[in-house]
Structures are given as structure tokens and as C-alpha cells.
CSV table of C-alpha atoms in Angstrom, one decimal:
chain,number,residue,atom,x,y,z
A,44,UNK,CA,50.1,8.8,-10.0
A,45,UNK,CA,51.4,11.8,-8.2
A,46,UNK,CA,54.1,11.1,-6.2
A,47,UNK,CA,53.2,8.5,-3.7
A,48,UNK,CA,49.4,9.5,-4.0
A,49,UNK,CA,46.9,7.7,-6.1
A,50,UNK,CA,44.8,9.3,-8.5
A,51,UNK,CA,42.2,7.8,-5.9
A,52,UNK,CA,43.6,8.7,-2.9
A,53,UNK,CA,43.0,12.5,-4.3
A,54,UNK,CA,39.8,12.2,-5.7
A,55,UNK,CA,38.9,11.1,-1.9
A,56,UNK,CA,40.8,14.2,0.0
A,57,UNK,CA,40.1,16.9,-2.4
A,58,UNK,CA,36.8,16.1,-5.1
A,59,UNK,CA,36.6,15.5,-8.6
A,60,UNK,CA,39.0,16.8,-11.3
A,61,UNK,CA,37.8,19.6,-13.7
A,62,UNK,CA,36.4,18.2,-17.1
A,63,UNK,CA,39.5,19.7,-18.9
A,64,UNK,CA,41.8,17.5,-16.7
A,65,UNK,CA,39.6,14.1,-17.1
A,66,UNK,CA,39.4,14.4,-21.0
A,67,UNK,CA,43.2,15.6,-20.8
A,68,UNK,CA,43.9,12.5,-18.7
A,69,UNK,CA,41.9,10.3,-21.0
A,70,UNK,CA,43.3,11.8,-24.5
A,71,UNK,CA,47.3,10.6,-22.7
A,72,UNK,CA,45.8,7.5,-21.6
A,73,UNK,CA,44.3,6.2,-25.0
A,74,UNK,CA,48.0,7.0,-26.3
A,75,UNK,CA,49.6,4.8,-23.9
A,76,UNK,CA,47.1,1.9,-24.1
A,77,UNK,CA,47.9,2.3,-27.6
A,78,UNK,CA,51.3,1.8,-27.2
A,79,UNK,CA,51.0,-1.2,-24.7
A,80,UNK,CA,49.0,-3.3,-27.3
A,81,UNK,CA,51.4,-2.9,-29.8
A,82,UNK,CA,53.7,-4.7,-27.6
A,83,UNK,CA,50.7,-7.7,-27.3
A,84,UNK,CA,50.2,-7.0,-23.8
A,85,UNK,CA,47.2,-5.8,-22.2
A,86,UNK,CA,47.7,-4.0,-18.6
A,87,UNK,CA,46.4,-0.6,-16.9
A,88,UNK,CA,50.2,0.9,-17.6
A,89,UNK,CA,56.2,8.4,-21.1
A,90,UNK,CA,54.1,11.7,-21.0
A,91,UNK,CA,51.9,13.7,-18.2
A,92,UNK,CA,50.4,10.1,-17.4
A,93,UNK,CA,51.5,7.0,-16.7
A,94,UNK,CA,49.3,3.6,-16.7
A,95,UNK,CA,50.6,1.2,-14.4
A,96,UNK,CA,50.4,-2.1,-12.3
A,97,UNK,CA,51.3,-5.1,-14.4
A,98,UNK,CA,50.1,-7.7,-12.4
A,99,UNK,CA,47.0,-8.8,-14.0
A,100,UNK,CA,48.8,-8.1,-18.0
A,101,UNK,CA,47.8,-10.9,-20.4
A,102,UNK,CA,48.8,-11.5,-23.8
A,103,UNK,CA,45.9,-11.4,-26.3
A,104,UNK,CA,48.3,-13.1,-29.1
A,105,UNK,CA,49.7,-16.3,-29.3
A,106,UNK,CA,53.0,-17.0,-30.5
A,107,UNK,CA,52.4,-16.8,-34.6
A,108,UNK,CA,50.8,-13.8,-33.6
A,109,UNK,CA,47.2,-14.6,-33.9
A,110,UNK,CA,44.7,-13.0,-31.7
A,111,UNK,CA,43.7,-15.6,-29.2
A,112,UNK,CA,40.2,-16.6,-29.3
A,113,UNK,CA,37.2,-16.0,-27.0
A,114,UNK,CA,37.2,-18.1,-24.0
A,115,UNK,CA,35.4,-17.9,-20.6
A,116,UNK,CA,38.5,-18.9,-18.1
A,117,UNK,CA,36.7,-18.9,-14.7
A,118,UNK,CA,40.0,-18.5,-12.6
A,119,UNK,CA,40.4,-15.2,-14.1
A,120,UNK,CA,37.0,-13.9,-13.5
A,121,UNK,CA,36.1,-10.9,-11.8
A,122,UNK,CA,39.9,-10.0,-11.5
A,123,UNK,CA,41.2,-6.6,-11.2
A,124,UNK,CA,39.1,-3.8,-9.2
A,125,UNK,CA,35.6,-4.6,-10.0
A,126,UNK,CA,34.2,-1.2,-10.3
A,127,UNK,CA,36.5,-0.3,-13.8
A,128,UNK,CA,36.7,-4.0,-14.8
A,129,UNK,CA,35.2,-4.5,-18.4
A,130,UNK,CA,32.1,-7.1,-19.0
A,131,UNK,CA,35.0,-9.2,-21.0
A,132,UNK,CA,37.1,-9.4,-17.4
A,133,UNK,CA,34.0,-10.1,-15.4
A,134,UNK,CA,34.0,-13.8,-17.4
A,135,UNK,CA,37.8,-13.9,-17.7
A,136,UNK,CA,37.9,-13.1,-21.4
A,137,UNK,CA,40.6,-10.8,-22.0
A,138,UNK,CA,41.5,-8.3,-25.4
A,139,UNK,CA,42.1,-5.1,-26.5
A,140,UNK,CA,38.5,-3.7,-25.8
A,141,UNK,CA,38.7,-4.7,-21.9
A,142,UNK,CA,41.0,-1.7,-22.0
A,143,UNK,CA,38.7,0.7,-23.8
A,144,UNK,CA,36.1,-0.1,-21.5
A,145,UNK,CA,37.9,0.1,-18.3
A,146,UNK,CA,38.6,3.5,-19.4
A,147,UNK,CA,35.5,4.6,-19.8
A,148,UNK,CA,34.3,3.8,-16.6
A,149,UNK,CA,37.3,5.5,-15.3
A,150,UNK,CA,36.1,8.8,-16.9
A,151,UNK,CA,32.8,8.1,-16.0
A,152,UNK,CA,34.0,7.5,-12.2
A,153,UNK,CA,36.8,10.8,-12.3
A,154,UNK,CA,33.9,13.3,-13.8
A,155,UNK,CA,31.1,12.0,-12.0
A,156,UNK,CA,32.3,10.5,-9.0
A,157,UNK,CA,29.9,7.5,-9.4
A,158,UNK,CA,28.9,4.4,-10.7
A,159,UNK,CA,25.7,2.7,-10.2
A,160,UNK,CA,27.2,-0.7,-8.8
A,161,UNK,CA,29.9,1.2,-7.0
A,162,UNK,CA,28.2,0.6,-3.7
A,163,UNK,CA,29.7,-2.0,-0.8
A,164,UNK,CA,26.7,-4.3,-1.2
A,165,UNK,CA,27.0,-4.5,-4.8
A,166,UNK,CA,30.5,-4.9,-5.0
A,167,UNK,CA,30.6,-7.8,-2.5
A,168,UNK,CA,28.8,-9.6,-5.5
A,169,UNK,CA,30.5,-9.9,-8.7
A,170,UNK,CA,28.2,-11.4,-10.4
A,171,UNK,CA,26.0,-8.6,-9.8
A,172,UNK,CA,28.5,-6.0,-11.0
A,173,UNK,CA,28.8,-7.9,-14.5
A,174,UNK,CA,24.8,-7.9,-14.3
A,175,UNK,CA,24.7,-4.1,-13.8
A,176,UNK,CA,27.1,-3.5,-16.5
A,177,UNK,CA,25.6,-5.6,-18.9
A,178,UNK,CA,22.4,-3.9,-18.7
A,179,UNK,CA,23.8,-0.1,-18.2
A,180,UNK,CA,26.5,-0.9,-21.3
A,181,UNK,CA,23.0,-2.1,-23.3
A,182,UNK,CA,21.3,1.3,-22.3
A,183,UNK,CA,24.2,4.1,-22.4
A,184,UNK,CA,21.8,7.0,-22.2
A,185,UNK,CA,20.7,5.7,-19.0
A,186,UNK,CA,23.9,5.0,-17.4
A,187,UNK,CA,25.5,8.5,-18.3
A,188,UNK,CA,22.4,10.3,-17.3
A,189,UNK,CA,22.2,7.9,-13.9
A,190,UNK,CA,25.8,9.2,-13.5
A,191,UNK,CA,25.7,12.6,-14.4
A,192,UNK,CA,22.1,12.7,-12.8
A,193,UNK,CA,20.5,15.2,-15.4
A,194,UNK,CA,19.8,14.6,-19.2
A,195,UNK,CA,22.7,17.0,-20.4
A,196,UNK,CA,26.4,15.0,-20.1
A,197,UNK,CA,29.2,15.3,-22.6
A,198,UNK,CA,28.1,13.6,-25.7
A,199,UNK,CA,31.5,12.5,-26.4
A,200,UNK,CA,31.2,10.2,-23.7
A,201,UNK,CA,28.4,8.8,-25.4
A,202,UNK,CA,30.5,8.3,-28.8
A,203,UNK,CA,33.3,6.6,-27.1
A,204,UNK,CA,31.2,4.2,-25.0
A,205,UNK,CA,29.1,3.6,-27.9
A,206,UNK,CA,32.3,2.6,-30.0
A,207,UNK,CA,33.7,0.4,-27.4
A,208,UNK,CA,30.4,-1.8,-27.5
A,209,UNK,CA,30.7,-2.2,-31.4
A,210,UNK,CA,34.5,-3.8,-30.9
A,211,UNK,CA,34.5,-7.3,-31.7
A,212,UNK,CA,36.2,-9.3,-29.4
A,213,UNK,CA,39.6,-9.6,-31.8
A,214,UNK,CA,39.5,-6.2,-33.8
A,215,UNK,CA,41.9,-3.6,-33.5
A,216,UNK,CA,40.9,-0.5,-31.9
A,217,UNK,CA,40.1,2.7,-33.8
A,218,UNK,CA,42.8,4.7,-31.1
A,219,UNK,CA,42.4,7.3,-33.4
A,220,UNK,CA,39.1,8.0,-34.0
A,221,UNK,CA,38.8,8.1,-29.9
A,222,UNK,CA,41.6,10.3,-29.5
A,223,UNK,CA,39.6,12.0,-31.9
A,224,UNK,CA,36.6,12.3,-29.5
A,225,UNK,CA,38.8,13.3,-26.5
A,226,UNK,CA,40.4,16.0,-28.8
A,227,UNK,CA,37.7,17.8,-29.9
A,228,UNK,CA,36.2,17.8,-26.3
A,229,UNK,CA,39.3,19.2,-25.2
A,230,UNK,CA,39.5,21.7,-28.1
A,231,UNK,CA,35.6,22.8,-27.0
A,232,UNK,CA,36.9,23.6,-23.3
A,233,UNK,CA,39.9,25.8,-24.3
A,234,UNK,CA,42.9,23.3,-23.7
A,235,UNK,CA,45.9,23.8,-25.6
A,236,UNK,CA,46.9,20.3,-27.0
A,237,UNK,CA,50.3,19.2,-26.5
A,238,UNK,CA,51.2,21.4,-23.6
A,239,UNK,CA,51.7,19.5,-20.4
A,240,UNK,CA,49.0,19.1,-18.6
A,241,UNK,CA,48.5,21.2,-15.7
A,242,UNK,CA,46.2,19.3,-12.7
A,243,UNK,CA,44.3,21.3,-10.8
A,244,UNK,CA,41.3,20.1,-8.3
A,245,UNK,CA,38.7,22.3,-8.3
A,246,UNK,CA,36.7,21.6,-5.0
A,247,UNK,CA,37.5,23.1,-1.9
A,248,UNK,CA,39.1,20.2,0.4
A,249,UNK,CA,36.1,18.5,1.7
A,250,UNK,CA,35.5,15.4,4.2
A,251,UNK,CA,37.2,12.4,2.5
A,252,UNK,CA,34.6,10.2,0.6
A,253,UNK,CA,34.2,6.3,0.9
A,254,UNK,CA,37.5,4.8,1.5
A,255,UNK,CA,38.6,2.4,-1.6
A,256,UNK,CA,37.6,-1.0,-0.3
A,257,UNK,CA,39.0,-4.6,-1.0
A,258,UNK,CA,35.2,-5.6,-0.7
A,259,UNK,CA,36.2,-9.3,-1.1
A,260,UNK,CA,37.9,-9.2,1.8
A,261,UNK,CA,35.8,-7.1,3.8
A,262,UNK,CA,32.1,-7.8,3.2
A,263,UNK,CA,33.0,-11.2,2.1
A,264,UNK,CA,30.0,-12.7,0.0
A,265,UNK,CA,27.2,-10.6,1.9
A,266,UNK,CA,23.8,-10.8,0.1
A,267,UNK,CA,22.5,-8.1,-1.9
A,268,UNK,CA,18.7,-6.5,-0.1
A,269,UNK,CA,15.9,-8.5,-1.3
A,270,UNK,CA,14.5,-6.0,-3.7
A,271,UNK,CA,18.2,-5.6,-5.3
A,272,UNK,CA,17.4,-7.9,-8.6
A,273,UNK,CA,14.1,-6.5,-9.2
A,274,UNK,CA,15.1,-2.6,-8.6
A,275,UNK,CA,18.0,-3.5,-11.3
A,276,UNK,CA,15.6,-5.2,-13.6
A,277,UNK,CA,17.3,-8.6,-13.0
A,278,UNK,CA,15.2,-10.8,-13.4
A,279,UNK,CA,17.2,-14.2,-12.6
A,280,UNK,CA,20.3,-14.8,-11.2
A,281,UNK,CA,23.7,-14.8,-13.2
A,282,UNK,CA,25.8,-17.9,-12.9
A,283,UNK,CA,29.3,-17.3,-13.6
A,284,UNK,CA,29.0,-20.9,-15.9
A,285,UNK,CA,26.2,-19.5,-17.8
A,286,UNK,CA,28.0,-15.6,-18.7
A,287,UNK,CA,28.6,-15.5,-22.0
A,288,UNK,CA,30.2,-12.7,-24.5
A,289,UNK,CA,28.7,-9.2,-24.1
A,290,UNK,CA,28.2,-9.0,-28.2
């Protein structure tokens, strides 16, 4: 956050950041998540970046300490802002690898600026969201080259994503090893580690993009064109009842 302007709020006025700044944001950001589940709480939350907005922050331990098990828990499903929100929060399953994932498709969103369900129409369906993720998260090659539109994207990406899908739903993170990933990229494009970050949009000021939406409220439950499932490969509808864990 930058003053009282969100990181979106720029991304809409002025482009995309540089690929320096977005690894440089996501190297900070993996340190603070990092920090966040040593105290047992999971959130988007000292340094150049700051993760913040507690209000959807669950504990993923129980009082002895033991990670909670997986459970679907339909009154938290589909919370948060459903274009970052992991496959985990789309059935209301909450741990440490939610986190990881939301990040990625933060990086994905900040280099890129896209997601394939990150449309009004789609995201006035959550369960078609999850759907999309589910299958993009099975294929990663597709999704970055959907995103990135050409075969050549930072294969970095592809590591980190790829580690994120190996997590089980109660193991630690490796915040190394993708700290690792971030540092090497940032290494590759000249960045000086450990100097404070310097952010820099590198666009000329352009007509703002799509406003963020609260879809929900604003499309309400608006059906999805005809042809939607089959363009997507979907070949049956997803009940909420019948998600289960992405492993």
C-alpha cells in the first residue's frame, strides 16, 4: 500500500509494474507470510511491503498446537476476493498453502495483468472460478502461457506454482526454497538484494482499466453464456457440496 492508494488502484491508473518490482514485491511478501504463520495465523498481512487486512485471518492450529485438519466449511467458502483466493478457500478449507497460492496469482495478476476467470461473468459465479482454477492449477503451462499469451514466461513462475500444488494440506512451507526462486530471478534482472525497493511504473499513464468490482453485489448470480462450460472444458456442473481437496 502506498499511502492511501492500493496496489490496485495503481495498477488501474498507471499499468503494470516492471518484472523487477513484482519479483521484488513477491521475494518481501514470502518473508512476511513467513512471519505471519509462525504466529499460527493465516491473513494477506516491517520492510518495503506490508500484507494487510485481517479480517478473513484463521488459525490453522488448535490449541495443543496441532495443525487442524482438512474440512470443507461451507460458510467460509468463496471468501476473500475471488480472483487471488486459493482452490483451498474456494471450499472453505484454510492452511498455510492458501497463502502461497494467493500469491501466485497475485504475481501472475501484477506481471500480466490477467487471469482467465478474471472477467465479470465469471466472477459472478464462484463455483466457476474454483472450476477454472482447478483445471488451470492441473495444467500450469497453459495457465502461464494463457496469461503471458506467448510460450516464453519466467520459468520461475513455473517452479513456485508447481511447488505450491505439491504442499499437502498440513506441511510446512519450504519459504526458503521460494525465496530462493524469487532471488535468483531477481539476481537475473540486475536487482541488488536488500536495498529498499524502489517502485517504479513503467507505462505511460493510460485510460484506467476495469474498475475492481464487488461482483456479488453487482452482477448478483448472473449466468455464465451457454457455451461457458464447454469453452472451459467443464464438463458438469460443480456443486459446492460435492468440491473436495485439490490434492
Amino acid at each position: 500500500v502506498c499511502s492511501d492508494q492500493s496496489y490496485q488502484k495503481l495498477l488501474d491508473d498507471f499499468g503494470s509494474y516492471s518484472p523487477k518490482v513484482n519479483v521484488d514485491t513477491e521475494y518481501t511478501n514470502n518473508d512476511n507470510l513467513d512471519e505471519i504463520h509462525r504466529e499460527a495465523v493465516l491473513s494477506q498481512s516491517n520492510g518495503q511491503v506490508y500484507l494487510l487486512d485481517y479480517g478473513l485471518a484463521s488459525k490453522f492450529v488448535d490449541s495443543q498446537g496441532n495443525h487442524k485438519d482438512f474440512g470443507m466449511d461451507a460458510r467460509k467458502a468463496h471468501d476473500g476476493t475471488l480472483e487471488y483466493s486459493s482452490r483451498d478457500s474456494h471450499i472453505g478449507a484454510h492452511s498455510r498453502r492458501s497463502d502461497l497460492e494467493t500469491l501466485g496469482y497475485n504475481l501472475l495478476d501484477w506481471l500480466t495483468g490477467m487471469l482467465p476467470w478474471k472477467t465479470p461473468e465469471v466472477l459472478a459465479e464462484p463455483d466457476l472460478v474454483h472450476a477454472l482454477k482447478k483445471n488451470f492449477m492441473a495444467d500450469k503451462k497453459l495457465l502461464l502461457k494463457t496469461c503471458f499469451k506467448t510460450e516464453f514466461y519466467p520459468q520461475f513462475l513455473e517452479k513456485y506454482l508447481d511447488y505450491v500444488t505439491s504442499l499437502d494440506f498440513t506441511e510446512k512451507p519450504d519459504y526458503e526454497y521460494c525465496k530462493s526462486l524469487f532471488k535468483s530471478e531477481l539476481l537475473k534482472l540486475g536487482c541488488v538484494l536488500e536495498q529498499q525497493m524502489n517502485v517504479k511504473f513503467t507505462d505511460p499513464l493510460r485510460p484506467a482499466l476495469k474498475q475492481k468490482l464487488h461482483y456479488s453485489r453487482k452482477f448478483g448470480r448472473k449466468n455464465a453464456p451457454q457455451d461457458f462450460l464447454t469453452r472451459n472444458g467443464i464438463t458438469k456442473p460443480f456443486e459446492r457440496e460435492n468440491l473436495c481437496s485439490f490434492e
